[in-house]
Tab-separated table of N, CA and C in Angstrom:
chain	number	residue	atom	x	y	z
A	1	MET	N	8.341	9.779	-14.952
A	1	MET	CA	9.619	9.621	-14.277
A	1	MET	C	10.024	8.163	-14.213
A	2	LEU	N	9.748	7.393	-15.216
A	2	LEU	CA	10.055	5.976	-15.182
A	2	LEU	C	11.537	5.682	-15.239
A	3	GLY	N	12.194	6.054	-16.297
A	3	GLY	CA	13.563	5.657	-16.526
A	3	GLY	C	14.546	6.560	-15.822
A	4	GLN	N	14.576	6.483	-14.510
A	4	GLN	CA	15.419	7.391	-13.771
A	4	GLN	C	16.667	6.706	-13.266
A	5	THR	N	17.760	7.420	-13.315
A	5	THR	CA	18.984	6.929	-12.707
A	5	THR	C	18.926	7.269	-11.235
A	6	PHE	N	19.884	6.742	-10.474
A	6	PHE	CA	19.962	7.031	-9.051
A	6	PHE	C	20.020	8.530	-8.802
A	7	ASP	N	20.879	9.239	-9.555
A	7	ASP	CA	21.049	10.671	-9.343
A	7	ASP	C	19.757	11.440	-9.577
A	8	THR	N	19.024	11.115	-10.633
A	8	THR	CA	17.799	11.877	-10.895
A	8	THR	C	16.700	11.520	-9.908
A	9	ILE	N	16.695	10.317	-9.361
A	9	ILE	CA	15.710	9.990	-8.327
A	9	ILE	C	15.902	10.943	-7.154
A	10	HIS	N	17.143	11.145	-6.743
A	10	HIS	CA	17.412	11.998	-5.593
A	10	HIS	C	17.297	13.484	-5.911
A	11	THR	N	17.757	13.902	-7.071
A	11	THR	CA	17.696	15.313	-7.440
A	11	THR	C	16.250	15.754	-7.635
A	12	ASP	N	15.465	14.964	-8.359
A	12	ASP	CA	14.091	15.343	-8.667
A	12	ASP	C	13.164	15.244	-7.467
A	13	LEU	N	13.396	14.260	-6.592
A	13	LEU	CA	12.444	13.994	-5.533
A	13	LEU	C	12.902	14.432	-4.148
A	14	GLY	N	14.194	14.603	-3.951
A	14	GLY	CA	14.693	15.006	-2.640
A	14	GLY	C	14.226	14.047	-1.571
A	15	ASP	N	13.460	14.568	-0.604
A	15	ASP	CA	12.956	13.744	0.496
A	15	ASP	C	11.561	13.192	0.214
A	16	ALA	N	11.071	13.368	-0.997
A	16	ALA	CA	9.715	12.937	-1.329
A	16	ALA	C	9.582	11.425	-1.206
A	17	ALA	N	8.365	11.005	-0.976
A	17	ALA	CA	8.079	9.578	-0.896
A	17	ALA	C	7.799	9.041	-2.293
A	18	ILE	N	8.241	7.827	-2.536
A	18	ILE	CA	7.943	7.158	-3.796
A	18	ILE	C	7.289	5.822	-3.487
A	19	GLU	N	6.352	5.432	-4.323
A	19	GLU	CA	5.701	4.133	-4.148
A	19	GLU	C	6.364	3.126	-5.061
A	20	ILE	N	6.651	1.969	-4.491
A	20	ILE	CA	7.287	0.897	-5.248
A	20	ILE	C	6.505	-0.393	-5.053
A	21	ILE	N	6.660	-1.283	-6.007
A	21	ILE	CA	6.144	-2.628	-5.853
A	21	ILE	C	7.355	-3.545	-5.793
A	22	ALA	N	7.444	-4.312	-4.709
A	22	ALA	CA	8.566	-5.230	-4.507
A	22	ALA	C	8.131	-6.628	-4.920
A	23	PHE	N	9.039	-7.345	-5.563
A	23	PHE	CA	8.736	-8.702	-6.018
A	23	PHE	C	9.988	-9.556	-5.942
A	24	GLU	N	9.784	-10.858	-6.037
A	24	GLU	CA	10.883	-11.802	-5.922
A	24	GLU	C	11.092	-12.539	-7.235
A	25	ILE	N	12.371	-12.691	-7.584
A	25	ILE	CA	12.762	-13.473	-8.756
A	25	ILE	C	13.980	-14.286	-8.346
A	26	GLY	N	13.882	-15.602	-8.422
A	26	GLY	CA	15.014	-16.459	-8.096
A	26	GLY	C	15.571	-16.239	-6.705
A	27	GLY	N	14.720	-15.956	-5.740
A	27	GLY	CA	15.154	-15.759	-4.366
A	27	GLY	C	15.697	-14.369	-4.071
A	28	GLN	N	15.742	-13.486	-5.067
A	28	GLN	CA	16.216	-12.121	-4.870
A	28	GLN	C	15.038	-11.156	-4.931
A	29	GLN	N	15.168	-10.046	-4.215
A	29	GLN	CA	14.131	-9.018	-4.189
A	29	GLN	C	14.462	-7.910	-5.182
A	30	PHE	N	13.457	-7.474	-5.918
A	30	PHE	CA	13.573	-6.373	-6.869
A	30	PHE	C	12.367	-5.466	-6.670
A	31	CYS	N	12.435	-4.259	-7.232
A	31	CYS	CA	11.280	-3.375	-7.174
A	31	CYS	C	11.281	-2.440	-8.373
A	32	VAL	N	10.104	-1.902	-8.665
A	32	VAL	CA	9.920	-0.864	-9.675
A	32	VAL	C	8.944	0.148	-9.092
A	33	ARG	N	8.949	1.331	-9.665
A	33	ARG	CA	7.992	2.350	-9.233
A	33	ARG	C	6.588	1.950	-9.678
A	34	THR	N	5.614	2.235	-8.847
A	34	THR	CA	4.238	1.862	-9.172
A	34	THR	C	3.683	2.674	-10.332
A	35	THR	N	4.304	3.795	-10.681
A	35	THR	CA	3.800	4.609	-11.785
A	35	THR	C	3.838	3.854	-13.103
A	36	ALA	N	4.692	2.840	-13.209
A	36	ALA	CA	4.787	2.049	-14.437
A	36	ALA	C	3.768	0.913	-14.466
A	37	VAL	N	3.216	0.566	-13.308
A	37	VAL	CA	2.383	-0.625	-13.169
A	37	VAL	C	0.917	-0.300	-13.406
A	38	ARG	N	0.305	-1.085	-14.299
A	38	ARG	CA	-1.135	-0.934	-14.553
A	38	ARG	C	-1.953	-1.846	-13.647
A	39	GLU	N	-1.481	-3.077	-13.485
A	39	GLU	CA	-2.188	-4.043	-12.640
A	39	GLU	C	-1.285	-5.232	-12.358
A	40	ILE	N	-1.719	-6.044	-11.406
A	40	ILE	CA	-1.013	-7.278	-11.058
A	40	ILE	C	-2.020	-8.410	-11.223
A	41	ARG	N	-1.594	-9.431	-11.941
A	41	ARG	CA	-2.482	-10.569	-12.219
A	41	ARG	C	-1.827	-11.858	-11.754
A	42	GLY	N	-2.651	-12.821	-11.406
A	42	GLY	CA	-2.132	-14.149	-11.126
A	42	GLY	C	-1.653	-14.773	-12.433
A	43	TRP	N	-0.817	-15.783	-12.321
A	43	TRP	CA	-0.284	-16.446	-13.501
A	43	TRP	C	-1.380	-17.229	-14.201
A	44	SER	N	-1.441	-17.090	-15.499
A	44	SER	CA	-2.249	-17.972	-16.343
A	44	SER	C	-1.396	-18.271	-17.569
A	45	LYS	N	-1.554	-19.452	-18.088
A	45	LYS	CA	-0.715	-19.910	-19.189
A	45	LYS	C	-0.708	-18.922	-20.351
A	46	SER	N	0.476	-18.698	-20.885
A	46	SER	CA	0.596	-17.829	-22.055
A	46	SER	C	0.748	-18.690	-23.303
A	47	THR	N	0.474	-18.091	-24.444
A	47	THR	CA	0.609	-18.777	-25.726
A	47	THR	C	2.005	-18.503	-26.278
A	48	PRO	N	2.789	-19.551	-26.538
A	48	PRO	CA	4.157	-19.335	-27.054
A	48	PRO	C	4.148	-18.528	-28.348
A	49	LEU	N	5.206	-17.769	-28.548
A	49	LEU	CA	5.364	-16.943	-29.735
A	49	LEU	C	6.616	-17.432	-30.463
A	50	PRO	N	6.455	-18.277	-31.493
A	50	PRO	CA	7.614	-18.843	-32.189
A	50	PRO	C	8.566	-17.774	-32.721
A	51	GLY	N	9.855	-18.016	-32.557
A	51	GLY	CA	10.868	-17.116	-33.081
A	51	GLY	C	11.119	-15.885	-32.236
A	52	SER	N	10.505	-15.816	-31.053
A	52	SER	CA	10.694	-14.636	-30.200
A	52	SER	C	11.983	-14.771	-29.392
A	53	PRO	N	12.502	-13.665	-28.863
A	53	PRO	CA	13.703	-13.727	-28.021
A	53	PRO	C	13.466	-14.663	-26.828
A	54	HIS	N	14.548	-15.186	-26.260
A	54	HIS	CA	14.432	-16.199	-25.211
A	54	HIS	C	13.678	-15.723	-23.975
A	55	GLU	N	13.699	-14.439	-23.672
A	55	GLU	CA	13.013	-13.971	-22.468
A	55	GLU	C	11.508	-13.780	-22.676
A	56	ILE	N	11.045	-13.797	-23.919
A	56	ILE	CA	9.610	-13.677	-24.196
A	56	ILE	C	8.985	-15.067	-24.087
A	57	MET	N	8.152	-15.244	-23.058
A	57	MET	CA	7.518	-16.545	-22.821
A	57	MET	C	6.395	-16.808	-23.804
A	58	GLY	N	5.777	-15.742	-24.243
A	58	GLY	CA	4.632	-15.880	-25.125
A	58	GLY	C	3.778	-14.638	-25.032
A	59	MET	N	2.486	-14.833	-25.259
A	59	MET	CA	1.564	-13.700	-25.230
A	59	MET	C	0.295	-14.110	-24.499
A	60	MET	N	-0.397	-13.098	-23.986
A	60	MET	CA	-1.664	-13.363	-23.308
A	60	MET	C	-2.681	-12.318	-23.731
A	61	ASN	N	-3.933	-12.690	-23.616
A	61	ASN	CA	-5.032	-11.802	-23.943
A	61	ASN	C	-5.429	-11.060	-22.677
A	62	LEU	N	-5.250	-9.756	-22.696
A	62	LEU	CA	-5.611	-8.920	-21.560
A	62	LEU	C	-6.802	-8.059	-21.971
A	63	ARG	N	-7.986	-8.551	-21.682
A	63	ARG	CA	-9.230	-7.847	-22.018
A	63	ARG	C	-9.270	-7.371	-23.465
A	64	GLY	N	-8.916	-8.266	-24.385
A	64	GLY	CA	-8.984	-7.960	-25.811
A	64	GLY	C	-7.697	-7.435	-26.414
A	65	SER	N	-6.709	-7.129	-25.604
A	65	SER	CA	-5.401	-6.694	-26.106
A	65	SER	C	-4.395	-7.817	-25.904
A	66	ILE	N	-3.637	-8.102	-26.931
A	66	ILE	CA	-2.612	-9.137	-26.851
A	66	ILE	C	-1.317	-8.483	-26.377
A	67	ILE	N	-0.757	-8.994	-25.266
A	67	ILE	CA	0.474	-8.425	-24.728
A	67	ILE	C	1.536	-9.517	-24.602
A	68	PRO	N	2.805	-9.170	-24.802
A	68	PRO	CA	3.878	-10.140	-24.606
A	68	PRO	C	4.135	-10.347	-23.114
A	69	ILE	N	4.536	-11.557	-22.754
A	69	ILE	CA	4.892	-11.884	-21.376
A	69	ILE	C	6.398	-12.120	-21.322
A	70	VAL	N	7.077	-11.335	-20.503
A	70	VAL	CA	8.529	-11.400	-20.378
A	70	VAL	C	8.883	-12.151	-19.100
A	71	ASN	N	9.698	-13.188	-19.224
A	71	ASN	CA	10.205	-13.900	-18.058
A	71	ASN	C	11.321	-13.032	-17.484
A	72	MET	N	11.048	-12.356	-16.375
A	72	MET	CA	12.004	-11.401	-15.812
A	72	MET	C	13.297	-12.077	-15.370
A	73	ALA	N	13.238	-13.321	-14.945
A	73	ALA	CA	14.468	-14.027	-14.571
A	73	ALA	C	15.385	-14.132	-15.783
A	74	SER	N	14.841	-14.519	-16.914
A	74	SER	CA	15.638	-14.607	-18.147
A	74	SER	C	16.163	-13.236	-18.542
A	75	LYS	N	15.326	-12.222	-18.463
A	75	LYS	CA	15.723	-10.864	-18.850
A	75	LYS	C	16.885	-10.366	-17.994
A	76	LEU	N	16.923	-10.801	-16.736
A	76	LEU	CA	17.981	-10.377	-15.818
A	76	LEU	C	19.197	-11.303	-15.852
A	77	GLY	N	19.210	-12.283	-16.775
A	77	GLY	CA	20.355	-13.177	-16.901
A	77	GLY	C	20.373	-14.296	-15.880
A	78	MET	N	19.239	-14.567	-15.256
A	78	MET	CA	19.124	-15.635	-14.266
A	78	MET	C	18.507	-16.864	-14.932
A	79	MET	N	18.471	-17.965	-14.202
A	79	MET	CA	17.782	-19.150	-14.714
A	79	MET	C	16.304	-18.794	-14.904
A	80	PRO	N	15.718	-19.174	-16.049
A	80	PRO	CA	14.308	-18.842	-16.294
A	80	PRO	C	13.398	-19.403	-15.203
A	81	SER	N	12.420	-18.619	-14.816
A	81	SER	CA	11.440	-19.044	-13.819
A	81	SER	C	10.433	-19.991	-14.455
A	82	GLU	N	10.057	-20.996	-13.700
A	82	GLU	CA	8.949	-21.856	-14.096
A	82	GLU	C	7.732	-21.381	-13.313
A	83	PRO	N	6.718	-20.871	-13.995
A	83	PRO	CA	5.554	-20.331	-13.286
A	83	PRO	C	4.857	-21.382	-12.436
A	84	ASP	N	4.355	-20.949	-11.274
A	84	ASP	CA	3.564	-21.816	-10.415
A	84	ASP	C	2.407	-21.006	-9.840
A	85	ALA	N	1.703	-21.565	-8.865
A	85	ALA	CA	0.522	-20.911	-8.311
A	85	ALA	C	0.837	-19.575	-7.638
A	86	ARG	N	2.069	-19.366	-7.172
A	86	ARG	CA	2.444	-18.110	-6.505
A	86	ARG	C	2.982	-17.062	-7.479
A	87	SER	N	3.234	-17.460	-8.713
A	87	SER	CA	3.763	-16.534	-9.715
A	87	SER	C	2.739	-15.446	-10.026
A	88	ALA	N	3.249	-14.308	-10.470
A	88	ALA	CA	2.375	-13.192	-10.818
A	88	ALA	C	2.871	-12.543	-12.103
A	89	VAL	N	1.964	-11.887	-12.772
A	89	VAL	CA	2.298	-11.095	-13.948
A	89	VAL	C	2.026	-9.635	-13.588
A	90	ILE	N	3.085	-8.842	-13.611
A	90	ILE	CA	2.945	-7.409	-13.383
A	90	ILE	C	2.753	-6.776	-14.756
A	91	VAL	N	1.585	-6.215	-14.980
A	91	VAL	CA	1.291	-5.570	-16.256
A	91	VAL	C	1.779	-4.129	-16.149
A	92	ALA	N	2.737	-3.784	-17.013
A	92	ALA	CA	3.361	-2.468	-16.945
A	92	ALA	C	3.345	-1.796	-18.306
A	93	GLU	N	3.389	-0.468	-18.280
A	93	GLU	CA	3.529	0.297	-19.510
A	93	GLU	C	4.963	0.805	-19.562
A	94	VAL	N	5.677	0.365	-20.595
A	94	VAL	CA	7.086	0.713	-20.756
A	94	VAL	C	7.318	1.076	-22.214
A	95	GLN	N	7.964	2.217	-22.453
A	95	GLN	CA	8.260	2.652	-23.820
A	95	GLN	C	6.986	2.684	-24.674
A	96	ASN	N	5.882	3.131	-24.084
A	96	ASN	CA	4.579	3.232	-24.759
A	96	ASN	C	4.026	1.885	-25.216
A	97	ALA	N	4.492	0.804	-24.598
A	97	ALA	CA	3.967	-0.527	-24.891
A	97	ALA	C	3.522	-1.168	-23.577
A	98	VAL	N	2.459	-1.938	-23.628
A	98	VAL	CA	1.996	-2.667	-22.445
A	98	VAL	C	2.571	-4.069	-22.515
A	99	ILE	N	3.247	-4.470	-21.438
A	99	ILE	CA	3.868	-5.794	-21.383
A	99	ILE	C	3.572	-6.437	-20.040
A	100	GLY	N	3.646	-7.754	-20.013
A	100	GLY	CA	3.492	-8.501	-18.771
A	100	GLY	C	4.854	-8.965	-18.299
A	101	LEU	N	5.136	-8.771	-17.027
A	101	LEU	CA	6.412	-9.159	-16.443
A	101	LEU	C	6.181	-10.323	-15.485
A	102	LEU	N	6.659	-11.508	-15.842
A	102	LEU	CA	6.493	-12.670	-14.980
A	102	LEU	C	7.492	-12.607	-13.839
A	103	VAL	N	6.996	-12.646	-12.609
A	103	VAL	CA	7.838	-12.683	-11.417
A	103	VAL	C	7.426	-13.885	-10.576
A	104	ASP	N	8.330	-14.335	-9.699
A	104	ASP	CA	8.027	-15.511	-8.869
A	104	ASP	C	6.908	-15.224	-7.884
A	105	ARG	N	6.942	-14.040	-7.293
A	105	ARG	CA	5.850	-13.627	-6.417
A	105	ARG	C	5.974	-12.131	-6.140
A	106	VAL	N	4.834	-11.503	-5.888
A	106	VAL	CA	4.826	-10.100	-5.489
A	106	VAL	C	4.953	-10.082	-3.973
A	107	ALA	N	5.888	-9.280	-3.472
A	107	ALA	CA	6.141	-9.246	-2.036
A	107	ALA	C	5.311	-8.178	-1.328
A	108	ASP	N	5.340	-6.947	-1.862
A	108	ASP	CA	4.679	-5.861	-1.148
A	108	ASP	C	4.608	-4.618	-2.024
A	109	ILE	N	3.729	-3.716	-1.650
A	109	ILE	CA	3.704	-2.371	-2.215
A	109	ILE	C	4.101	-1.457	-1.073
A	110	LEU	N	5.168	-0.699	-1.288
A	110	LEU	CA	5.753	0.103	-0.224
A	110	LEU	C	5.828	1.574	-0.610
A	111	THR	N	5.785	2.435	0.377
A	111	THR	CA	6.080	3.843	0.199
A	111	THR	C	7.369	4.109	0.943
A	112	VAL	N	8.380	4.583	0.225
A	112	VAL	CA	9.693	4.837	0.829
A	112	VAL	C	10.144	6.248	0.480
A	113	GLU	N	11.012	6.791	1.288
A	113	GLU	CA	11.602	8.081	0.980
A	113	GLU	C	12.676	7.877	-0.079
A	114	ALA	N	12.736	8.775	-1.047
A	114	ALA	CA	13.712	8.654	-2.132
A	114	ALA	C	15.133	8.562	-1.591
A	115	LYS	N	15.403	9.248	-0.479
A	115	LYS	CA	16.760	9.222	0.068
A	115	LYS	C	17.147	7.848	0.625
A	116	MET	N	16.184	6.935	0.801
A	116	MET	CA	16.495	5.578	1.262
A	116	MET	C	17.107	4.721	0.156
A	117	VAL	N	16.926	5.123	-1.094
A	117	VAL	CA	17.494	4.383	-2.224
A	117	VAL	C	18.965	4.763	-2.337
A	118	GLN	N	19.834	3.768	-2.193
A	118	GLN	CA	21.277	4.000	-2.214
A	118	GLN	C	21.837	3.611	-3.573
A	119	PRO	N	22.949	4.227	-3.967
A	119	PRO	CA	23.538	3.868	-5.261
A	119	PRO	C	24.095	2.444	-5.226
A	120	THR	N	24.128	1.815	-6.397
A	120	THR	CA	24.764	0.500	-6.478
A	120	THR	C	26.265	0.690	-6.322
A	121	PRO	N	26.940	-0.272	-5.700
A	121	PRO	CA	28.382	-0.131	-5.518
A	121	PRO	C	29.095	-0.062	-6.859
A	122	GLU	N	30.130	0.771	-6.924
A	122	GLU	CA	30.928	0.859	-8.148
A	122	GLU	C	31.899	-0.306	-8.179
A	123	MET	N	31.951	-0.984	-9.318
A	123	MET	CA	32.860	-2.111	-9.486
A	123	MET	C	33.618	-1.942	-10.776
A	124	ARG	N	34.830	-2.381	-10.769
A	124	ARG	CA	35.640	-2.324	-11.986
A	124	ARG	C	35.392	-3.586	-12.805
A	125	GLY	N	35.629	-3.477	-14.090
A	125	GLY	CA	35.447	-4.628	-14.953
A	125	GLY	C	34.230	-4.454	-15.830
A	126	SER	N	33.645	-5.561	-16.204
A	126	SER	CA	32.546	-5.509	-17.166
A	126	SER	C	31.197	-5.208	-16.534
A	127	PHE	N	31.088	-5.261	-15.196
A	127	PHE	CA	29.802	-4.997	-14.547
A	127	PHE	C	29.446	-3.524	-14.665
A	128	THR	N	28.269	-3.238	-15.188
A	128	THR	CA	27.843	-1.843	-15.344
A	128	THR	C	26.637	-1.515	-14.479
A	129	GLY	N	26.108	-2.486	-13.772
A	129	GLY	CA	24.886	-2.246	-13.008
A	129	GLY	C	23.659	-2.490	-13.854
A	130	GLY	N	23.846	-2.461	-15.165
A	130	GLY	CA	22.766	-2.780	-16.094
A	130	GLY	C	21.470	-2.077	-15.816
A	131	TYR	N	20.495	-2.823	-15.376
A	131	TYR	CA	19.152	-2.311	-15.192
A	131	TYR	C	18.891	-1.828	-13.768
A	132	VAL	N	19.852	-2.008	-12.871
A	132	VAL	CA	19.668	-1.633	-11.471
A	132	VAL	C	20.114	-0.186	-11.271
A	133	THR	N	19.199	0.661	-10.783
A	133	THR	CA	19.530	2.073	-10.588
A	133	THR	C	19.803	2.416	-9.135
A	134	GLY	N	19.584	1.491	-8.236
A	134	GLY	CA	19.839	1.728	-6.829
A	134	GLY	C	19.447	0.520	-6.012
A	135	VAL	N	19.746	0.601	-4.727
A	135	VAL	CA	19.453	-0.493	-3.805
A	135	VAL	C	18.747	0.085	-2.588
A	136	LEU	N	17.731	-0.609	-2.153
A	136	LEU	CA	16.972	-0.212	-0.983
A	136	LEU	C	17.238	-1.245	0.108
A	137	ALA	N	17.852	-0.823	1.210
A	137	ALA	CA	18.125	-1.728	2.324
A	137	ALA	C	16.921	-1.729	3.258
A	138	THR	N	16.420	-2.929	3.576
A	138	THR	CA	15.287	-3.064	4.492
A	138	THR	C	15.679	-4.029	5.605
A	139	GLY	N	14.824	-4.172	6.577
A	139	GLY	CA	15.067	-5.115	7.658
A	139	GLY	C	15.100	-6.555	7.181
A	140	GLN	N	14.477	-6.828	6.041
A	140	GLN	CA	14.444	-8.184	5.491
A	140	GLN	C	15.532	-8.435	4.456
A	141	GLY	N	16.319	-7.440	4.106
A	141	GLY	CA	17.380	-7.625	3.113
A	141	GLY	C	17.467	-6.443	2.160
A	142	MET	N	18.051	-6.693	1.013
A	142	MET	CA	18.254	-5.649	0.007
A	142	MET	C	17.265	-5.847	-1.133
A	143	ILE	N	16.774	-4.721	-1.646
A	143	ILE	CA	15.872	-4.742	-2.796
A	143	ILE	C	16.543	-3.941	-3.906
A	144	CYS	N	16.736	-4.566	-5.069
A	144	CYS	CA	17.338	-3.890	-6.222
A	144	CYS	C	16.262	-3.104	-6.960
A	145	PHE	N	16.517	-1.830	-7.189
A	145	PHE	CA	15.580	-0.925	-7.856
A	145	PHE	C	15.836	-1.011	-9.359
A	146	LEU	N	14.876	-1.539	-10.127
A	146	LEU	CA	15.040	-1.731	-11.561
A	146	LEU	C	14.532	-0.536	-12.359
A	147	ASP	N	15.226	-0.246	-13.441
A	147	ASP	CA	14.840	0.810	-14.372
A	147	ASP	C	14.228	0.134	-15.597
A	148	LEU	N	12.907	0.102	-15.662
A	148	LEU	CA	12.226	-0.582	-16.771
A	148	LEU	C	12.489	0.079	-18.114
A	149	ASP	N	12.627	1.407	-18.142
A	149	ASP	CA	12.914	2.078	-19.416
A	149	ASP	C	14.258	1.632	-19.966
A	150	ARG	N	15.260	1.523	-19.111
A	150	ARG	CA	16.579	1.070	-19.557
A	150	ARG	C	16.526	-0.415	-19.943
A	151	MET	N	15.794	-1.183	-19.173
A	151	MET	CA	15.684	-2.616	-19.422
A	151	MET	C	15.039	-2.914	-20.775
A	152	PHE	N	14.066	-2.092	-21.158
A	152	PHE	CA	13.336	-2.331	-22.400
A	152	PHE	C	13.571	-1.215	-23.423
A	153	ALA	N	14.732	-0.615	-23.402
A	153	ALA	CA	15.072	0.446	-24.360
A	153	ALA	C	14.920	-0.091	-25.784
A	154	GLY	N	14.190	0.628	-26.597
A	154	GLY	CA	13.989	0.221	-27.984
A	154	GLY	C	12.932	-0.852	-28.171
A	155	PHE	N	12.301	-1.280	-27.095
A	155	PHE	CA	11.289	-2.335	-27.155
A	155	PHE	C	10.022	-1.810	-27.808
A	156	THR	N	9.542	-2.537	-28.791
A	156	THR	CA	8.212	-2.270	-29.339
A	156	THR	C	7.538	-3.605	-29.545
A	157	ILE	N	6.258	-3.613	-29.437
A	157	ILE	CA	5.509	-4.855	-29.601
A	157	ILE	C	5.738	-5.422	-30.999
A	158	GLU	N	5.745	-4.580	-32.015
A	158	GLU	CA	5.918	-5.067	-33.382
A	158	GLU	C	7.275	-5.746	-33.564
A	159	GLU	N	8.343	-5.161	-32.998
A	159	GLU	CA	9.677	-5.763	-33.120
A	159	GLU	C	9.716	-7.128	-32.467
A	160	GLU	N	9.169	-7.236	-31.263
A	160	GLU	CA	9.219	-8.487	-30.536
A	160	GLU	C	8.361	-9.558	-31.238
A	161	ALA	N	7.193	-9.163	-31.707
A	161	ALA	CA	6.315	-10.131	-32.367
A	161	ALA	C	6.926	-10.604	-33.688
A	162	ALA	N	7.696	-9.760	-34.354
A	162	ALA	CA	8.256	-10.126	-35.656
A	162	ALA	C	9.618	-10.784	-35.541
A	163	ALA	N	10.212	-10.755	-34.340
A	163	ALA	CA	11.591	-11.271	-34.178
A	163	ALA	C	11.688	-12.753	-34.430
């Protein structure tokens, strides 16, 4: 159930609880379902991959497997994050590929009711909501619910490595 729109989250799950991992990028809160997440790692330097798309920072060795590291700030159209001691790499499986997602920091792992996820506001013009499938309002602010399948549609390790 990774690549779900707002409607299918509510239709499929009703009042069921969903587990999410919340993280920060550029001062904003985002989250993804934990079902996509394999592990969370502290930041360690990645090896640049010449000729790769701008959001691909490089690659890292994850227990013998080479995985691409995606700067999530760049992927979301924000200023690229500069990794520091608080940065984390969320290792996720998306589109049958394992990738590392660089975030500024991991905030929390939460269990929320699906009905707490609200639709993104409808806006006219070129804004389509892109990768955001809903918004979760909390006492600390708003958390944008990201759809990793939509974000990485058509992504394959071979394509990215050869780009």
